[in-house]
PDB file of C-alpha atoms in Angstrom:
ATOM      1  CA  MET A  32      -0.155  -0.062  -0.331  1.00  0.00           C
ATOM      2  CA  GLN A  33       3.448   2.074   1.004  1.00  0.00           C
ATOM      3  CA  ARG A  34       4.451   2.359  -2.153  1.00  0.00           C
ATOM      4  CA  ARG A  35       1.434   2.454  -4.358  1.00  0.00           C
ATOM      5  CA  MET A  36       0.849   6.096  -2.036  1.00  0.00           C
ATOM      6  CA  VAL A  37       4.062   6.966  -3.084  1.00  0.00           C
ATOM      7  CA  ALA A  38       3.713   5.996  -6.773  1.00  0.00           C
ATOM      8  CA  LEU A  39       0.169   8.219  -6.355  1.00  0.00           C
ATOM      9  CA  LEU A  40       1.585  10.825  -4.866  1.00  0.00           C
ATOM     10  CA  ALA A  41       4.839  11.226  -7.401  1.00  0.00           C
ATOM     11  CA  SER A  42       1.854  10.986 -10.352  1.00  0.00           C
ATOM     12  CA  VAL A  43      -0.157  14.230  -8.422  1.00  0.00           C
ATOM     13  CA  LEU A  44       3.532  16.346  -7.946  1.00  0.00           C
ATOM     14  CA  MET A  45       3.789  15.638 -11.477  1.00  0.00           C
ATOM     15  CA  ALA A  46       0.763  16.192 -12.810  1.00  0.00           C
ATOM     16  CA  GLY A  47       0.182  19.468 -10.816  1.00  0.00           C
ATOM     17  CA  SER A  48       3.816  20.956 -12.727  1.00  0.00           C
ATOM     18  CA  ALA A  49       2.182  19.597 -15.964  1.00  0.00           C
ATOM     19  CA  GLY A  50      -0.964  20.751 -15.605  1.00  0.00           C
ATOM     20  CA  CYS A  51       1.437  25.205 -14.337  1.00  0.00           C
ATOM     21  CA  GLY A  52       2.220  24.308 -17.714  1.00  0.00           C
ATOM     22  CA  SER A  53       0.164  23.028 -20.120  1.00  0.00           C
ATOM     23  CA  ASP A  54      -1.144  26.078 -21.860  1.00  0.00           C
ATOM     24  CA  ALA A  55       1.621  28.455 -20.812  1.00  0.00           C
ATOM     25  CA  ALA A  56       4.529  26.139 -22.479  1.00  0.00           C
ATOM     26  CA  SER A  57       4.656  28.715 -25.453  1.00  0.00           C
ATOM     27  CA  ASP A  58       6.893  31.725 -23.366  1.00  0.00           C
ATOM     28  CA  GLY A  59       6.253  31.993 -19.658  1.00  0.00           C
ATOM     29  CA  PRO A  60       9.638  32.384 -17.327  1.00  0.00           C
ATOM     30  CA  ALA A  61       7.201  30.161 -14.649  1.00  0.00           C
ATOM     31  CA  ALA A  62       7.148  27.417 -16.943  1.00  0.00           C
ATOM     32  CA  THR A  63      10.169  27.130 -19.162  1.00  0.00           C
ATOM     33  CA  ALA A  64      12.712  27.240 -17.036  1.00  0.00           C
ATOM     34  CA  GLU A  65      14.748  24.177 -16.854  1.00  0.00           C
ATOM     35  CA  ARG A  66      15.475  23.061 -12.652  1.00  0.00           C
ATOM     36  CA  SER A  67      17.390  23.869 -11.406  1.00  0.00           C
ATOM     37  CA  ALA A  68      20.928  21.636 -10.591  1.00  0.00           C
ATOM     38  CA  ALA A  69      20.906  22.197  -6.953  1.00  0.00           C
ATOM     39  CA  SER A  70      20.563  18.747  -5.165  1.00  0.00           C
ATOM     40  CA  ALA A  71      16.969  18.149  -3.774  1.00  0.00           C
ATOM     41  CA  THR A  72      17.847  19.089   0.269  1.00  0.00           C
ATOM     42  CA  SER A  73      15.379  18.746   2.163  1.00  0.00           C
ATOM     43  CA  GLU A  74      15.148  21.216   5.051  1.00  0.00           C
ATOM     44  CA  ALA A  75      12.062  20.835   7.858  1.00  0.00           C
ATOM     45  CA  THR A  76      10.660  22.960  10.377  1.00  0.00           C
ATOM     46  CA  GLU A  77       8.702  21.821  13.411  1.00  0.00           C
ATOM     47  CA  SER A  78       4.915  22.400  13.394  1.00  0.00           C
ATOM     48  CA  THR A  79       3.079  24.329  15.825  1.00  0.00           C
ATOM     49  CA  GLU A  80      -0.945  25.551  15.446  1.00  0.00           C
ATOM     50  CA  PRO A  81      -1.826  24.901  11.659  1.00  0.00           C
ATOM     51  CA  THR A  82      -2.204  28.370  10.255  1.00  0.00           C
ATOM     52  CA  GLU A  83      -4.997  29.787   8.906  1.00  0.00           C
ATOM     53  CA  PRO A  84      -5.449  33.292   6.602  1.00  0.00           C
ATOM     54  CA  ALA A  85      -7.121  36.696   7.674  1.00  0.00           C
ATOM     55  CA  GLU A  86     -10.627  36.571   8.532  1.00  0.00           C
ATOM     56  CA  SER A  87     -11.014  40.050   5.791  1.00  0.00           C
ATOM     57  CA  VAL A  88      -9.496  37.696   3.149  1.00  0.00           C
ATOM     58  CA  GLN A  89     -11.791  37.745  -0.087  1.00  0.00           C
ATOM     59  CA  PRO A  90     -11.748  35.218  -2.863  1.00  0.00           C
ATOM     60  CA  PRO A  91     -11.400  36.659  -6.348  1.00  0.00           C
ATOM     61  CA  GLU A  92     -14.124  36.676  -8.573  1.00  0.00           C
ATOM     62  CA  GLY A  93     -14.210  35.140 -11.424  1.00  0.00           C
ATOM     63  CA  ARG A  94     -14.988  31.311 -12.391  1.00  0.00           C
ATOM     64  CA  GLN A  95     -15.849  28.683 -10.473  1.00  0.00           C
ATOM     65  CA  VAL A  96     -13.635  25.466 -12.059  1.00  0.00           C
ATOM     66  CA  ASP A  97     -15.435  22.118 -10.082  1.00  0.00           C
ATOM     67  CA  LEU A  98     -13.698  19.043 -10.041  1.00  0.00           C
ATOM     68  CA  GLY A  99     -16.416  17.197  -7.534  1.00  0.00           C
ATOM     69  CA  VAL A 100     -14.786  16.914  -4.406  1.00  0.00           C
ATOM     70  CA  ILE A 101     -13.498  20.425  -4.556  1.00  0.00           C
ATOM     71  CA  ALA A 102     -13.758  23.566  -6.895  1.00  0.00           C
ATOM     72  CA  PHE A 103     -12.115  26.693  -7.235  1.00  0.00           C
ATOM     73  CA  THR A 104     -11.952  29.822  -9.061  1.00  0.00           C
ATOM     74  CA  ALA A 105     -10.247  31.101 -11.853  1.00  0.00           C
ATOM     75  CA  PRO A 106     -10.017  34.772 -11.367  1.00  0.00           C
ATOM     76  CA  ARG A 107     -11.312  37.239 -14.042  1.00  0.00           C
ATOM     77  CA  GLY A 108      -8.403  37.976 -16.203  1.00  0.00           C
ATOM     78  CA  TRP A 109      -6.969  34.606 -15.322  1.00  0.00           C
ATOM     79  CA  ARG A 110      -6.112  32.146 -18.001  1.00  0.00           C
ATOM     80  CA  LEU A 111      -7.307  28.325 -17.779  1.00  0.00           C
ATOM     81  CA  THR A 112      -5.358  25.005 -18.901  1.00  0.00           C
ATOM     82  CA  ASP A 113      -6.473  22.713 -20.787  1.00  0.00           C
ATOM     83  CA  GLN A 114      -7.681  19.635 -18.922  1.00  0.00           C
ATOM     84  CA  MET A 115      -5.744  16.797 -19.546  1.00  0.00           C
ATOM     85  CA  MET A 116      -7.415  14.749 -16.752  1.00  0.00           C
ATOM     86  CA  GLU A 117     -10.661  15.018 -15.561  1.00  0.00           C
ATOM     87  CA  TYR A 118      -9.520  15.445 -11.954  1.00  0.00           C
ATOM     88  CA  GLU A 119      -6.200  18.099 -12.815  1.00  0.00           C
ATOM     89  CA  ARG A 120      -6.886  22.043 -14.061  1.00  0.00           C
ATOM     90  CA  ALA A 121      -4.901  25.157 -13.904  1.00  0.00           C
ATOM     91  CA  THR A 122      -4.987  28.796 -13.744  1.00  0.00           C
ATOM     92  CA  TYR A 123      -2.398  31.133 -14.267  1.00  0.00           C
ATOM     93  CA  ARG A 124      -2.386  35.013 -14.951  1.00  0.00           C
ATOM     94  CA  PRO A 125      -1.451  36.446 -18.703  1.00  0.00           C
ATOM     95  CA  ASP A 126       1.934  37.623 -17.635  1.00  0.00           C
ATOM     96  CA  GLN A 127       2.468  34.107 -16.053  1.00  0.00           C
ATOM     97  CA  ALA A 128       4.595  35.175 -12.723  1.00  0.00           C
ATOM     98  CA  ILE A 129       1.529  32.578 -10.628  1.00  0.00           C
ATOM     99  CA  THR A 130      -0.159  29.272 -11.643  1.00  0.00           C
ATOM    100  CA  PHE A 131      -2.431  27.398  -9.590  1.00  0.00           C
ATOM    101  CA  GLY A 132      -3.213  24.058 -10.398  1.00  0.00           C
ATOM    102  CA  VAL A 133      -5.717  22.042  -8.411  1.00  0.00           C
ATOM    103  CA  VAL A 134      -5.035  18.286  -8.824  1.00  0.00           C
ATOM    104  CA  ALA A 135      -8.173  15.981  -6.954  1.00  0.00           C
ATOM    105  CA  ALA A 136      -6.550  12.225  -7.526  1.00  0.00           C
ATOM    106  CA  PRO A 137      -8.214   8.904  -6.814  1.00  0.00           C
ATOM    107  CA  MET A 138      -6.761   7.058  -3.755  1.00  0.00           C
ATOM    108  CA  PHE A 139      -6.587   3.073  -5.296  1.00  0.00           C
ATOM    109  CA  ASP A 140      -5.522  -0.227  -3.312  1.00  0.00           C
ATOM    110  CA  GLY A 141      -5.432  -3.147  -5.777  1.00  0.00           C
ATOM    111  CA  ASP A 142      -8.014  -3.048  -8.282  1.00  0.00           C
ATOM    112  CA  GLY A 143     -10.110  -0.131  -6.713  1.00  0.00           C
ATOM    113  CA  ALA A 144     -10.304   2.680  -5.128  1.00  0.00           C
ATOM    114  CA  VAL A 145     -10.602   2.256  -1.335  1.00  0.00           C
ATOM    115  CA  GLU A 146     -11.731   4.059   1.647  1.00  0.00           C
ATOM    116  CA  VAL A 147      -8.177   5.799   2.866  1.00  0.00           C
ATOM    117  CA  THR A 148      -7.086   8.165   6.091  1.00  0.00           C
ATOM    118  CA  ARG A 149      -3.953   9.604   5.861  1.00  0.00           C
ATOM    119  CA  SER A 150      -2.877  12.258   8.220  1.00  0.00           C
ATOM    120  CA  LEU A 151      -0.729  14.966   7.728  1.00  0.00           C
ATOM    121  CA  ASP A 152       3.334  12.651   8.797  1.00  0.00           C
ATOM    122  CA  GLU A 153       1.676   9.847   6.525  1.00  0.00           C
ATOM    123  CA  LEU A 154       1.732  12.266   3.843  1.00  0.00           C
ATOM    124  CA  LEU A 155       4.813  14.439   5.116  1.00  0.00           C
ATOM    125  CA  VAL A 156       6.893  10.780   4.043  1.00  0.00           C
ATOM    126  CA  THR A 157       5.584  10.086   1.002  1.00  0.00           C
ATOM    127  CA  TYR A 158       5.873  13.418  -0.140  1.00  0.00           C
ATOM    128  CA  ARG A 159       9.673  12.533   1.004  1.00  0.00           C
ATOM    129  CA  GLU A 160       9.784   9.596  -0.924  1.00  0.00           C
ATOM    130  CA  VAL A 161       8.705  11.584  -4.012  1.00  0.00           C
ATOM    131  CA  ASP A 162      11.730  14.423  -2.780  1.00  0.00           C
ATOM    132  CA  ALA A 163      14.143  14.412  -6.228  1.00  0.00           C
ATOM    133  CA  ALA A 164      11.368  13.799  -8.867  1.00  0.00           C
ATOM    134  CA  VAL A 165      10.215  17.513  -7.546  1.00  0.00           C
ATOM    135  CA  GLY A 166      13.536  19.473  -7.898  1.00  0.00           C
ATOM    136  CA  GLY A 167      15.056  21.968  -5.745  1.00  0.00           C
ATOM    137  CA  PRO A 168      14.970  22.050  -1.407  1.00  0.00           C
ATOM    138  CA  MET A 169      12.364  21.789   0.197  1.00  0.00           C
ATOM    139  CA  LYS A 170      11.073  24.363   3.487  1.00  0.00           C
ATOM    140  CA  VAL A 171       7.945  22.554   5.231  1.00  0.00           C
ATOM    141  CA  LEU A 172       6.100  24.929   6.776  1.00  0.00           C
ATOM    142  CA  GLU A 173       2.996  24.999   9.552  1.00  0.00           C
ATOM    143  CA  PRO A 174       0.163  23.315   8.170  1.00  0.00           C
ATOM    144  CA  ARG A 175      -1.597  25.854   7.098  1.00  0.00           C
ATOM    145  CA  VAL A 176      -6.462  25.226   7.597  1.00  0.00           C
ATOM    146  CA  VAL A 177      -7.355  25.968   4.322  1.00  0.00           C
ATOM    147  CA  GLN A 178     -11.366  26.494   4.325  1.00  0.00           C
ATOM    148  CA  GLY A 179     -11.311  24.460   7.011  1.00  0.00           C
ATOM    149  CA  VAL A 180      -9.528  21.230   6.123  1.00  0.00           C
ATOM    150  CA  GLU A 181      -6.162  20.917   7.693  1.00  0.00           C
ATOM    151  CA  MET A 182      -2.949  20.550   4.844  1.00  0.00           C
ATOM    152  CA  LEU A 183       0.403  19.755   4.755  1.00  0.00           C
ATOM    153  CA  GLN A 184       2.121  22.875   3.319  1.00  0.00           C
ATOM    154  CA  VAL A 185       5.950  22.696   1.716  1.00  0.00           C
ATOM    155  CA  ARG A 186       7.773  25.712   0.388  1.00  0.00           C
ATOM    156  CA  ARG A 187      10.117  25.104  -2.850  1.00  0.00           C
ATOM    157  CA  PRO A 188      12.036  27.864  -1.989  1.00  0.00           C
ATOM    158  CA  ARG A 189      14.372  27.608  -5.876  1.00  0.00           C
ATOM    159  CA  SER A 190      12.483  24.986  -7.899  1.00  0.00           C
ATOM    160  CA  THR A 191      13.366  25.903 -10.498  1.00  0.00           C
ATOM    161  CA  ALA A 192      16.335  28.342 -11.763  1.00  0.00           C
ATOM    162  CA  THR A 193      13.794  31.570 -12.581  1.00  0.00           C
ATOM    163  CA  THR A 194      10.484  29.851 -10.270  1.00  0.00           C
ATOM    164  CA  SER A 195       9.327  28.260  -6.727  1.00  0.00           C
ATOM    165  CA  ARG A 196       6.672  26.928  -5.118  1.00  0.00           C
ATOM    166  CA  LEU A 197       4.110  25.849  -2.722  1.00  0.00           C
ATOM    167  CA  HIS A 198       2.908  22.578  -2.222  1.00  0.00           C
ATOM    168  CA  LEU A 199      -0.124  21.986   0.063  1.00  0.00           C
ATOM    169  CA  ARG A 200      -1.658  18.170   0.248  1.00  0.00           C
ATOM    170  CA  ALA A 201      -4.387  16.822   1.772  1.00  0.00           C
ATOM    171  CA  VAL A 202      -7.252  14.338   1.654  1.00  0.00           C
ATOM    172  CA  HIS A 203     -10.457  14.744   1.057  1.00  0.00           C
ATOM    173  CA  GLU A 204     -13.556  12.476   0.669  1.00  0.00           C
ATOM    174  CA  ASN A 205     -10.741   9.664  -0.655  1.00  0.00           C
ATOM    175  CA  ARG A 206      -9.627  11.894  -3.072  1.00  0.00           C
ATOM    176  CA  LEU A 207      -5.339  12.813  -3.009  1.00  0.00           C
ATOM    177  CA  VAL A 208      -6.587  16.920  -3.088  1.00  0.00           C
ATOM    178  CA  SER A 209      -3.126  19.007  -4.064  1.00  0.00           C
ATOM    179  CA  LEU A 210      -2.927  22.367  -4.790  1.00  0.00           C
ATOM    180  CA  ASN A 211       0.148  23.874  -6.416  1.00  0.00           C
ATOM    181  CA  PHE A 212       1.778  26.911  -6.688  1.00  0.00           C
ATOM    182  CA  THR A 213       4.290  28.347  -9.279  1.00  0.00           C
ATOM    183  CA  PHE A 214       5.389  31.042  -9.008  1.00  0.00           C
ATOM    184  CA  ASP A 215       8.477  33.802 -11.274  1.00  0.00           C
ATOM    185  CA  ARG A 216      11.127  34.125  -8.383  1.00  0.00           C
ATOM    186  CA  ASP A 217      10.820  37.646  -9.525  1.00  0.00           C
ATOM    187  CA  LEU A 218       7.575  38.065  -7.962  1.00  0.00           C
ATOM    188  CA  ASP A 219       7.061  41.259  -4.985  1.00  0.00           C
ATOM    189  CA  PRO A 220       6.794  38.219  -2.139  1.00  0.00           C
ATOM    190  CA  ALA A 221       4.049  40.568  -0.538  1.00  0.00           C
ATOM    191  CA  THR A 222       2.408  40.644  -3.542  1.00  0.00           C
ATOM    192  CA  ARG A 223       2.639  36.267  -3.943  1.00  0.00           C
ATOM    193  CA  GLU A 224       1.251  36.027  -0.551  1.00  0.00           C
ATOM    194  CA  ASP A 225      -1.399  38.022  -1.228  1.00  0.00           C
ATOM    195  CA  LEU A 226      -2.404  36.096  -3.881  1.00  0.00           C
ATOM    196  CA  VAL A 227      -2.245  32.781  -2.620  1.00  0.00           C
ATOM    197  CA  ASP A 228      -3.950  34.041   0.260  1.00  0.00           C
ATOM    198  CA  SER A 229      -6.171  35.437  -2.172  1.00  0.00           C
ATOM    199  CA  LEU A 230      -6.936  32.057  -4.278  1.00  0.00           C
ATOM    200  CA  LEU A 231      -7.364  29.435  -0.942  1.00  0.00           C
ATOM    201  CA  ALA A 232     -10.216  31.754  -0.219  1.00  0.00           C
ATOM    202  CA  GLY A 233     -11.911  30.578  -3.701  1.00  0.00           C
ATOM    203  CA  VAL A 234     -11.890  26.848  -2.173  1.00  0.00           C
ATOM    204  CA  VAL A 235     -14.510  25.499  -2.037  1.00  0.00           C
ATOM    205  CA  TRP A 236     -14.266  21.160  -0.755  1.00  0.00           C
ATOM    206  CA  GLN A 237     -17.620  19.230  -1.944  1.00  0.00           C
ATOM    207  CA  ASP A 238     -18.948  15.857  -1.314  1.00  0.00           C
ATOM    208  CA  ASP A 239     -17.420  13.131  -3.321  1.00  0.00           C
ATOM    209  CA  ASP A 240     -21.075  13.723  -5.675  1.00  0.00           C
ATOM    210  CA  GLY A 241     -20.104  17.314  -5.870  1.00  0.00           C
ATOM    211  CA  THR A 242     -22.394  18.912  -3.359  1.00  0.00           C
TER     212      THR A 242
END
């Protein structure tokens, strides 16, 4: 089961990366940069209380994208990538300084889906096992509460020569949900954090039937 979980997480990470570049691959630094040659070293922080966004944060106005167990808002004026798989989609700002990808991959054991509950510690173990496939040094941040769901939070400050990444993970309704942010490293940090807060405020968790 652990080996299947590692394989699934690897596919989720790669799907999130592919979603971030499918439509944006032609001309943006956040989508086209080669991976850094730096080795994938790990740096973990102590997890204390989960972080929650300020109550004043408002979700963006725009188009809602429904992936079954989760929906999110693509801000007005942003573009959507082509949907390569039914459980993943990404949106990006036209200047490609930030991309937000969402993956809600089904959990499998053997021949079919099974009821699976994964703690954040277990998700971190499997995340580390696929660390080399993602690229760049990693820093484990305090868990983040996104609309009532506690999520593993990992930052990759040098994912490639020109980009950084923020990954959030949780299991919800038997799906491995991944919220993937890719940033141009020249993007102002305050602007980056404001955009993350706003995009996460637009996340809606749903039951497996989409309600």
